[in-house]
XYZ file of C-alpha atoms in Angstrom:
564
model
C 23.156 41.356 -43.447
C 24.420 44.919 -43.721
C 21.934 47.519 -44.595
C 21.866 48.787 -48.251
C 24.843 51.280 -48.968
C 24.368 54.833 -48.475
C 23.506 56.760 -51.665
C 26.108 59.323 -51.023
C 28.744 56.835 -51.283
C 31.531 57.390 -53.788
C 30.441 56.660 -57.253
C 32.500 53.724 -57.696
C 31.305 51.811 -54.956
C 27.751 52.927 -55.573
C 28.048 50.981 -58.871
C 28.539 47.779 -56.889
C 25.855 46.002 -54.974
C 26.253 45.343 -51.194
C 26.864 41.471 -51.635
C 29.994 42.452 -53.648
C 31.483 43.882 -50.501
C 30.885 40.783 -48.302
C 32.821 37.835 -47.763
C 30.945 34.696 -48.700
C 32.345 32.946 -45.642
C 32.171 35.522 -42.766
C 29.393 37.462 -44.382
C 31.152 40.769 -43.113
C 32.935 43.276 -45.324
C 36.110 42.206 -46.799
C 39.310 42.262 -44.677
C 42.435 41.967 -46.693
C 40.458 40.313 -49.675
C 42.097 37.758 -51.836
C 41.267 36.287 -55.116
C 41.328 32.579 -55.784
C 42.480 31.093 -59.180
C 38.883 30.522 -59.938
C 37.838 34.148 -59.587
C 36.090 34.252 -56.337
C 37.031 36.576 -53.460
C 37.251 35.884 -49.798
C 38.961 37.411 -46.650
C 42.312 36.225 -46.225
C 41.824 34.822 -42.841
C 38.536 33.280 -43.704
C 39.709 31.234 -46.709
C 42.775 30.072 -44.872
C 40.559 28.982 -41.968
C 38.218 27.300 -44.256
C 41.076 25.203 -45.859
C 42.596 24.311 -42.443
C 39.361 22.277 -41.604
C 38.576 20.897 -45.047
C 40.212 18.360 -47.358
C 40.913 18.610 -50.389
C 41.703 22.203 -50.978
C 38.753 23.672 -52.796
C 36.845 26.871 -53.453
C 33.921 27.245 -50.926
C 31.811 28.791 -53.855
C 32.269 26.611 -56.997
C 33.937 23.720 -55.375
C 36.805 23.802 -57.691
C 39.610 21.656 -56.318
C 43.328 22.811 -56.362
C 46.059 20.276 -56.578
C 47.939 22.184 -53.894
C 47.121 25.290 -51.783
C 47.559 28.201 -54.160
C 49.690 31.189 -52.896
C 47.294 34.265 -52.608
C 47.899 37.857 -52.266
C 45.676 40.777 -51.318
C 43.630 42.200 -54.100
C 44.323 46.056 -53.334
C 41.492 47.350 -55.574
C 38.943 45.316 -53.886
C 40.450 46.106 -50.550
C 40.206 49.847 -51.106
C 36.687 49.479 -52.380
C 35.794 47.344 -49.243
C 37.441 49.902 -46.923
C 35.609 52.720 -48.447
C 32.337 50.767 -48.071
C 33.018 49.918 -44.578
C 33.518 53.450 -43.449
C 30.283 54.464 -45.050
C 28.476 51.805 -43.281
C 30.204 52.887 -39.829
C 29.077 56.334 -40.294
C 25.553 55.267 -40.970
C 25.670 52.689 -38.139
C 26.471 55.471 -35.696
C 23.121 57.024 -36.732
C 21.122 54.104 -35.951
C 20.056 52.281 -32.858
C 22.311 49.288 -31.840
C 20.541 45.919 -32.452
C 20.581 43.203 -29.936
C 23.333 40.815 -30.040
C 22.648 37.166 -30.560
C 23.437 34.883 -27.650
C 26.825 33.070 -27.534
C 26.716 29.071 -27.927
C 26.372 27.348 -24.480
C 28.175 24.234 -23.392
C 26.661 21.407 -25.319
C 25.530 23.454 -28.254
C 27.358 23.387 -31.633
C 29.178 26.807 -32.239
C 29.366 28.754 -35.423
C 32.556 27.864 -37.365
C 32.811 31.330 -38.776
C 32.322 33.608 -35.860
C 35.489 35.002 -34.453
C 35.812 35.911 -30.794
C 32.402 35.143 -29.170
C 30.986 31.988 -30.873
C 27.279 32.112 -31.501
C 25.049 28.919 -31.608
C 24.979 27.357 -35.153
C 21.640 27.019 -36.664
C 22.570 24.677 -39.331
C 25.606 22.476 -40.443
C 26.541 22.255 -44.141
C 27.555 18.817 -45.527
C 29.199 20.672 -48.627
C 31.144 23.235 -46.588
C 31.713 20.900 -43.870
C 31.087 23.965 -41.341
C 28.411 25.043 -38.925
C 26.821 28.356 -39.279
C 24.678 30.606 -37.194
C 21.770 32.545 -38.383
C 23.730 35.429 -39.643
C 26.588 33.296 -41.300
C 23.948 31.087 -42.828
C 22.339 33.806 -45.065
C 24.566 33.069 -48.146
C 22.902 29.562 -48.185
C 19.477 31.189 -48.591
C 20.484 33.985 -51.007
C 23.351 32.765 -53.244
C 22.412 30.402 -55.884
C 25.409 28.228 -55.526
C 25.008 27.916 -51.756
C 21.361 27.134 -52.135
C 22.225 23.638 -53.368
C 24.208 22.644 -50.405
C 22.764 20.077 -48.095
C 21.914 21.592 -44.625
C 21.254 19.491 -41.639
C 20.779 20.033 -37.871
C 23.920 21.383 -36.231
C 26.454 18.597 -35.522
C 29.858 18.557 -33.743
C 32.905 17.031 -35.671
C 31.043 17.470 -39.146
C 34.360 16.263 -40.606
C 33.235 12.765 -39.615
C 30.663 12.883 -42.244
C 33.279 12.774 -45.004
C 34.817 9.530 -46.369
C 38.344 9.349 -45.238
C 39.462 7.500 -48.195
C 37.809 9.458 -50.957
C 37.109 13.009 -49.176
C 33.536 12.446 -50.312
C 30.149 12.960 -48.287
C 29.110 9.898 -46.603
C 25.568 9.570 -48.169
C 25.125 5.868 -48.677
C 24.659 2.894 -46.507
C 25.635 -0.853 -47.276
C 23.018 -3.096 -45.437
C 25.248 -6.083 -46.485
C 28.129 -4.636 -44.237
C 26.196 -2.394 -41.995
C 28.480 0.566 -42.749
C 28.410 4.095 -44.286
C 29.935 5.010 -47.425
C 30.318 7.507 -50.272
C 29.558 7.211 -53.818
C 33.004 6.119 -54.960
C 33.034 3.532 -52.211
C 29.872 2.068 -53.441
C 30.873 1.880 -57.071
C 34.420 0.343 -56.286
C 34.090 -1.857 -53.135
C 30.284 -2.592 -52.748
C 28.985 -3.274 -56.263
C 27.056 -6.214 -55.480
C 25.951 -5.140 -52.003
C 22.503 -4.056 -50.973
C 23.277 -0.225 -50.953
C 20.768 2.445 -50.290
C 20.800 6.158 -49.581
C 20.964 7.405 -46.020
C 17.725 8.793 -46.248
C 16.066 5.537 -47.040
C 17.840 3.650 -44.388
C 16.987 6.393 -41.917
C 13.157 6.150 -42.782
C 13.436 2.498 -42.248
C 15.302 2.897 -38.991
C 12.700 5.363 -38.159
C 9.752 3.087 -38.813
C 11.390 0.511 -36.805
C 12.018 2.907 -33.925
C 8.291 3.682 -34.210
C 7.469 0.153 -33.851
C 9.969 -0.194 -31.023
C 8.482 2.666 -29.330
C 5.139 0.948 -29.589
C 6.609 -2.203 -28.140
C 8.227 -0.078 -25.310
C 5.103 1.688 -24.445
C 3.150 -1.723 -24.413
C 5.797 -2.974 -22.004
C 5.643 0.232 -19.819
C 1.788 -0.261 -19.651
C 2.268 -3.945 -18.828
C 4.620 -2.954 -16.089
C 2.480 -0.053 -14.836
C -0.383 -2.494 -14.720
C 1.779 -4.940 -12.757
C 2.574 -2.011 -10.375
C -1.068 -1.368 -10.011
C -1.876 -5.051 -9.343
C 0.917 -5.194 -6.776
C -0.337 -2.183 -4.910
C -3.910 -3.578 -5.071
C -2.741 -6.842 -3.582
C -0.777 -5.013 -0.876
C -3.732 -2.835 -0.130
C -6.037 -5.826 -0.316
C -3.683 -7.706 2.186
C -3.879 -4.765 4.416
C -7.654 -4.638 4.381
C -7.548 -8.456 4.812
C -5.267 -8.113 7.587
C -7.397 -5.316 9.254
C -10.465 -7.488 8.811
C -8.825 -10.646 10.275
C -7.649 -8.702 13.346
C -11.088 -7.152 13.817
C -12.697 -10.644 13.544
C -10.238 -12.263 15.835
C -10.855 -9.544 18.253
C -14.537 -10.154 18.247
C -13.946 -13.805 18.744
C -11.815 -13.470 21.716
C -13.811 -10.736 23.141
C -16.742 -13.185 22.859
C -14.722 -15.923 24.485
C -13.467 -13.509 27.345
C -17.040 -12.527 28.045
C -17.923 -15.999 28.233
C -15.130 -16.887 30.877
C -16.168 -13.674 32.588
C -19.805 -14.804 32.907
C -18.634 -18.145 34.216
C -16.332 -16.641 36.712
C -19.262 -14.163 37.738
C -21.451 -17.119 38.305
C -18.788 -19.169 40.194
C -18.134 -16.204 42.512
C -21.912 -15.744 43.055
C -22.267 -19.447 43.947
C -19.491 -19.476 46.529
C -20.578 -16.121 47.965
C -24.143 -17.555 48.349
C -23.040 -20.526 49.962
C -20.691 -18.527 52.380
C -23.560 -16.197 53.220
C -25.896 -19.153 53.884
C -23.341 -20.600 56.231
C -22.825 -17.510 58.081
C -26.564 -17.057 58.476
C -27.033 -20.518 60.013
C -24.117 -19.721 62.352
C -25.645 -16.505 63.515
C -28.810 -18.180 64.262
C -27.206 -20.880 66.355
C -25.022 -18.215 68.114
C -28.099 -16.247 68.953
C -29.972 -19.280 70.445
C -26.954 -20.218 72.328
C -26.708 -16.616 73.824
C -30.425 -16.680 74.859
C -29.726 -19.916 76.773
C -26.718 -18.651 78.366
C -28.689 -15.609 79.489
C -31.332 -17.872 81.056
C -28.922 -19.983 82.631
C -27.035 -17.145 84.284
C -30.263 -15.777 85.558
C -31.368 -19.155 87.148
C -27.544 -19.641 88.503
C -27.924 -16.112 90.149
C -31.241 -17.017 91.630
C -30.004 -20.341 92.951
C -26.853 -18.656 94.561
C -29.245 -16.032 96.359
C -31.673 -18.755 97.569
C -28.843 -20.638 98.989
C -27.775 -17.841 101.113
C -31.305 -16.755 102.322
C -32.443 -16.984 106.033
C -35.967 -17.174 105.004
C -36.808 -20.848 105.442
C -40.377 -20.471 103.885
C -39.020 -18.672 100.878
C -36.343 -21.170 100.082
C -38.768 -24.149 100.348
C -41.256 -22.639 98.226
C -38.701 -21.489 95.322
C -36.597 -24.561 95.589
C -38.740 -26.540 92.847
C -38.679 -23.918 90.250
C -34.867 -23.197 90.641
C -33.661 -26.782 90.963
C -35.501 -27.992 87.857
C -33.026 -27.515 84.676
C -34.655 -25.037 82.203
C -35.516 -26.707 78.569
C -32.425 -26.696 76.499
C -31.180 -28.163 73.125
C -28.629 -30.960 73.155
C -25.833 -29.140 71.747
C -23.594 -32.100 71.609
C -24.801 -33.444 68.435
C -24.537 -30.018 66.657
C -21.497 -29.289 64.574
C -20.569 -26.225 62.643
C -17.718 -26.600 60.155
C -16.157 -24.204 57.711
C -17.639 -24.503 54.082
C -15.751 -26.811 51.757
C -16.445 -26.201 48.106
C -15.588 -29.639 46.937
C -16.545 -29.968 43.199
C -17.876 -26.246 42.856
C -14.911 -25.083 40.907
C -14.930 -28.344 38.803
C -18.435 -27.933 38.104
C -18.208 -24.373 37.387
C -15.145 -25.047 34.916
C -17.140 -27.765 33.351
C -20.137 -25.529 33.004
C -17.837 -22.533 31.668
C -16.060 -25.046 29.399
C -19.472 -26.027 27.902
C -20.393 -22.294 27.442
C -16.990 -21.640 26.141
C -17.211 -24.482 23.712
C -20.623 -23.236 22.507
C -19.489 -19.839 22.169
C -16.356 -20.912 20.168
C -18.533 -23.100 18.017
C -20.930 -20.123 17.482
C -18.174 -17.768 16.493
C -16.307 -20.322 14.174
C -19.519 -20.906 12.476
C -20.080 -17.257 11.956
C -16.629 -16.759 10.741
C -16.934 -19.693 8.177
C -20.094 -18.227 6.951
C -18.620 -14.740 6.551
C -15.413 -16.387 4.837
C -17.428 -18.376 2.548
C -19.615 -15.471 1.515
C -16.619 -13.444 0.771
C -14.983 -16.172 -1.209
C -18.084 -16.545 -3.278
C -17.574 -12.978 -4.395
C -14.676 -14.311 -6.503
C -16.736 -16.809 -8.459
C -15.716 -17.657 -12.039
C -17.384 -19.468 -14.881
C -15.624 -22.839 -15.232
C -16.164 -25.177 -18.130
C -14.477 -28.428 -18.827
C -11.703 -28.817 -21.383
C -12.467 -31.913 -23.735
C -8.852 -31.992 -24.879
C -7.674 -32.864 -21.631
C -10.470 -35.418 -20.662
C -9.691 -39.117 -20.350
C -11.015 -41.332 -23.100
C -13.622 -42.978 -20.741
C -14.908 -39.704 -19.329
C -18.367 -38.590 -20.603
C -18.583 -34.822 -20.842
C -21.862 -32.880 -21.126
C -22.446 -30.577 -24.150
C -22.438 -27.528 -21.982
C -19.041 -28.782 -20.424
C -20.429 -28.628 -16.894
C -20.698 -32.346 -16.061
C -18.283 -35.196 -16.051
C -18.955 -38.946 -15.415
C -16.989 -42.188 -15.763
C -18.168 -44.362 -18.759
C -17.372 -48.113 -19.289
C -16.248 -47.545 -22.929
C -13.468 -45.645 -24.127
C -14.168 -42.837 -26.714
C -12.120 -42.877 -30.180
C -10.124 -39.573 -29.205
C -6.830 -38.421 -30.440
C -3.936 -39.117 -27.879
C -2.679 -35.465 -27.665
C -0.181 -34.442 -24.944
C -2.861 -32.634 -23.112
C -5.183 -35.589 -22.577
C -4.953 -37.538 -19.309
C -4.095 -41.204 -19.568
C -4.383 -43.416 -17.671
C -5.578 -41.219 -15.127
C -9.305 -40.656 -15.058
C -9.175 -36.779 -14.918
C -10.049 -33.661 -16.797
C -9.162 -29.947 -16.311
C -11.041 -26.822 -16.826
C -10.769 -24.964 -20.050
C -9.325 -21.591 -18.702
C -6.419 -21.212 -16.215
C -5.787 -18.509 -13.831
C -2.234 -16.986 -13.040
C -3.217 -14.154 -10.638
C -5.984 -12.943 -8.325
C -8.603 -14.934 -6.790
C -11.184 -17.439 -8.189
C -14.047 -19.736 -6.780
C -16.097 -22.331 -8.138
C -18.648 -24.973 -6.799
C -19.137 -28.578 -7.648
C -21.944 -30.707 -6.840
C -20.843 -34.238 -5.571
C -24.186 -35.577 -4.536
C -24.863 -39.285 -5.162
C -21.185 -40.123 -5.382
C -19.164 -42.659 -3.425
C -15.768 -41.641 -4.511
C -14.359 -38.225 -6.197
C -11.440 -35.836 -6.259
C -11.663 -32.127 -6.847
C -9.294 -29.110 -6.595
C -6.854 -27.539 -8.785
C -3.715 -28.545 -10.845
C -0.986 -26.676 -12.199
C -0.488 -26.364 -15.959
C 2.663 -28.440 -16.181
C 1.201 -31.478 -14.268
C 2.222 -34.736 -15.941
C -0.936 -36.074 -17.782
C 0.580 -39.452 -18.882
C 1.321 -42.219 -16.543
C 0.363 -42.433 -12.860
C -1.443 -39.622 -11.317
C -0.132 -38.818 -7.721
C -2.416 -36.163 -6.213
C -0.378 -34.007 -3.942
C 1.204 -30.484 -4.143
C 4.558 -31.954 -4.785
C 3.225 -33.309 -8.181
C 1.255 -29.961 -8.834
C -2.229 -30.846 -7.364
C -4.105 -29.332 -4.400
C -7.132 -31.579 -4.022
C -9.577 -33.327 -1.417
C -11.392 -36.490 -2.139
C -13.821 -39.096 -0.948
C -13.453 -42.915 -0.641
C -15.611 -45.592 0.405
C -18.563 -43.435 0.728
C -17.622 -41.814 4.001
C -13.824 -41.313 4.262
C -12.740 -37.905 3.359
C -9.099 -36.908 2.675
C -6.977 -34.120 2.099
C -4.425 -35.326 -0.550
C -1.247 -34.083 0.920
C 1.971 -36.085 1.719
C 0.828 -38.077 3.498
C -2.886 -37.791 2.977
C -4.641 -36.234 5.907
C -8.142 -37.713 7.130
C -11.006 -35.050 7.301
C -13.562 -35.952 10.084
C -16.354 -34.254 8.659
C -19.645 -34.547 10.437
C -21.831 -33.683 7.656
C -21.675 -35.303 4.165
C -21.059 -32.529 1.636
C -23.411 -32.486 -1.348
C -21.735 -29.385 -2.957
C -18.128 -28.478 -2.380
C -16.681 -24.979 -2.976
C -13.005 -24.528 -4.228
C -11.350 -21.022 -3.442
C -7.785 -20.195 -4.693
C -5.687 -17.098 -3.778
C -3.084 -17.215 -6.408
C -0.767 -14.516 -4.806
C -1.715 -15.688 -1.308
C -0.694 -19.258 -2.071
C -3.909 -20.728 -0.725
C -6.299 -23.424 -1.694
C -9.523 -23.843 0.521
C -12.433 -26.120 0.276
C -16.067 -25.636 1.801
C -19.335 -27.364 2.482
C -21.590 -25.093 0.656
C -24.636 -26.164 2.153
C -23.609 -26.237 5.686
C -21.484 -23.270 5.115
C -18.394 -24.761 6.763
C -14.744 -24.900 6.194
C -13.310 -28.284 5.135
C -9.640 -27.829 4.494
C -6.979 -25.296 3.505
C -3.666 -25.590 1.815
C -1.683 -22.564 2.748
C 1.693 -21.188 2.438
C 2.584 -22.273 -1.176
C 4.090 -20.117 -4.126
C 2.299 -20.417 -7.267
C 4.541 -19.839 -10.241
C 2.322 -21.303 -12.970
C -1.177 -21.071 -14.280
C -3.655 -23.111 -12.217
C -6.600 -25.039 -13.615
C -9.573 -26.529 -11.995
C -9.286 -30.207 -11.614
C -11.923 -32.872 -11.606
C -11.725 -36.908 -11.219
C -15.092 -38.598 -10.938
C -13.334 -41.904 -10.288
C -14.574 -45.192 -11.639
C -18.259 -45.869 -11.773
C -17.841 -49.186 -10.055
C -20.580 -51.057 -11.892
C -22.895 -48.124 -11.525
C -22.549 -47.467 -7.851
C -20.560 -44.286 -8.443
C -22.081 -43.309 -11.791
C -23.480 -40.093 -10.655
C -21.513 -37.151 -12.388
C -19.571 -34.363 -10.860
C -21.593 -30.969 -11.723
C -20.100 -27.629 -11.858
C -22.764 -25.574 -10.234
C -23.613 -21.992 -10.474
C -22.750 -19.880 -7.446
C -26.239 -18.691 -6.390
C -25.602 -17.807 -2.668
C -23.306 -14.812 -3.364
C -24.435 -11.903 -1.214
C -22.814 -8.643 -0.279
C -19.562 -9.049 1.593
C -19.847 -7.912 5.212
């Protein structure tokens, strides 16, 4: 806004207020002012520019519409008064400091429709004027009573799109029946029986829906962030497991190598000792022979000298001692042969193999114990689901025991119930991570335990193998243990398990079974991809007249210790 006019202005202009010298559109002192038929004054260029972007032709102040654009001429009186006012203001402006200029509109920002030359960023758009205004040119909407009633919104480009093309009215309604915007005339003429609401109401509802959608999106984001966390945790766990497996395998093979090295050292020691003994015996024989040779040489020399002597008396006297052979060993029976180590290596290998086997057995036992201890860290509380139990199965009240009875219970034949398969599932399933539980099988002659996927066929025949969604092991005829694969694999167990541990790594595609009491491994299904929820599976088999009446009992995992 311009400052208040100088009190020294001409008396004519001093009787008028500052607002009367300002164009309501550009808010600057009138330039070539014209007067519309309704009596309002505007700059000539401003009113022509306004009519160029709006339809129909109307007064920006009172909204009076004109059938056709009126021919306007400059109001000379107002022009002279405005010119006098402008000069006064210019004189005073030179005496004041220059104010900071507002910044021009940047790319992507809505420019002011009134600014000439450098376009300033619009602060608001007016749905009545169908124009956007910067802070300066928006002032009439805050000051003038007529403009205060206009509907201001955040700056928008192409504000003319907010006007009904058919009736030249503001699009202020929304038809929910046709999902379209409309003006009041459209609503009255073409949408009388439709569900028409103000844009504000539809906007509030859409905003509420957006709020709900945002909540859903946030939940989806959190779910995926959690999945990312789980995947990273799985990868990290896999890395830790791989490092542990490498470390343990190195320990095993180091122990085996040491066992072999010990056996090798013992074999070398035996061979070397035999060779040294042979060498000592040979040295003794050689020494004894050398002594006899020395004595024989001495006598040979004496005989030769005696045979050449002229002393007849000496010859006759010495003859008996020289002609009698010295005592000597019969060397013809003595044989010295190189040492042949027949059977030495074989015996050494047999002994090394025995040590190797013992070492391997001990290392495997240690690894099995470590592995079982680690899996027991994943223990979960499993209870039986009565809705899946075959009618002849008897479940304990606490859902921890199941046995086969002779009489079928009167139970609803719901889709989840096994029939005719004598089976029951655990109540809770698992679709990620690792879990472990233990089952007492003491006193039974037949049983099947393991896990089954959620979609297993509970009606009709129950073929237990991974192809049909079961990963189980079982007992038949008191002593025959089987991994129920295709075909079944016999399990030559030394000890008869009394308590079996079942471990599942869902992401790792593994199901393993352990003899808890001997802390040994029974069998593992590996390399599978689980795409469904898995449930603990139990089949106590028929009681066979009481021979197999003992129940399967879900035991508490009490042997959990700290993982090594």
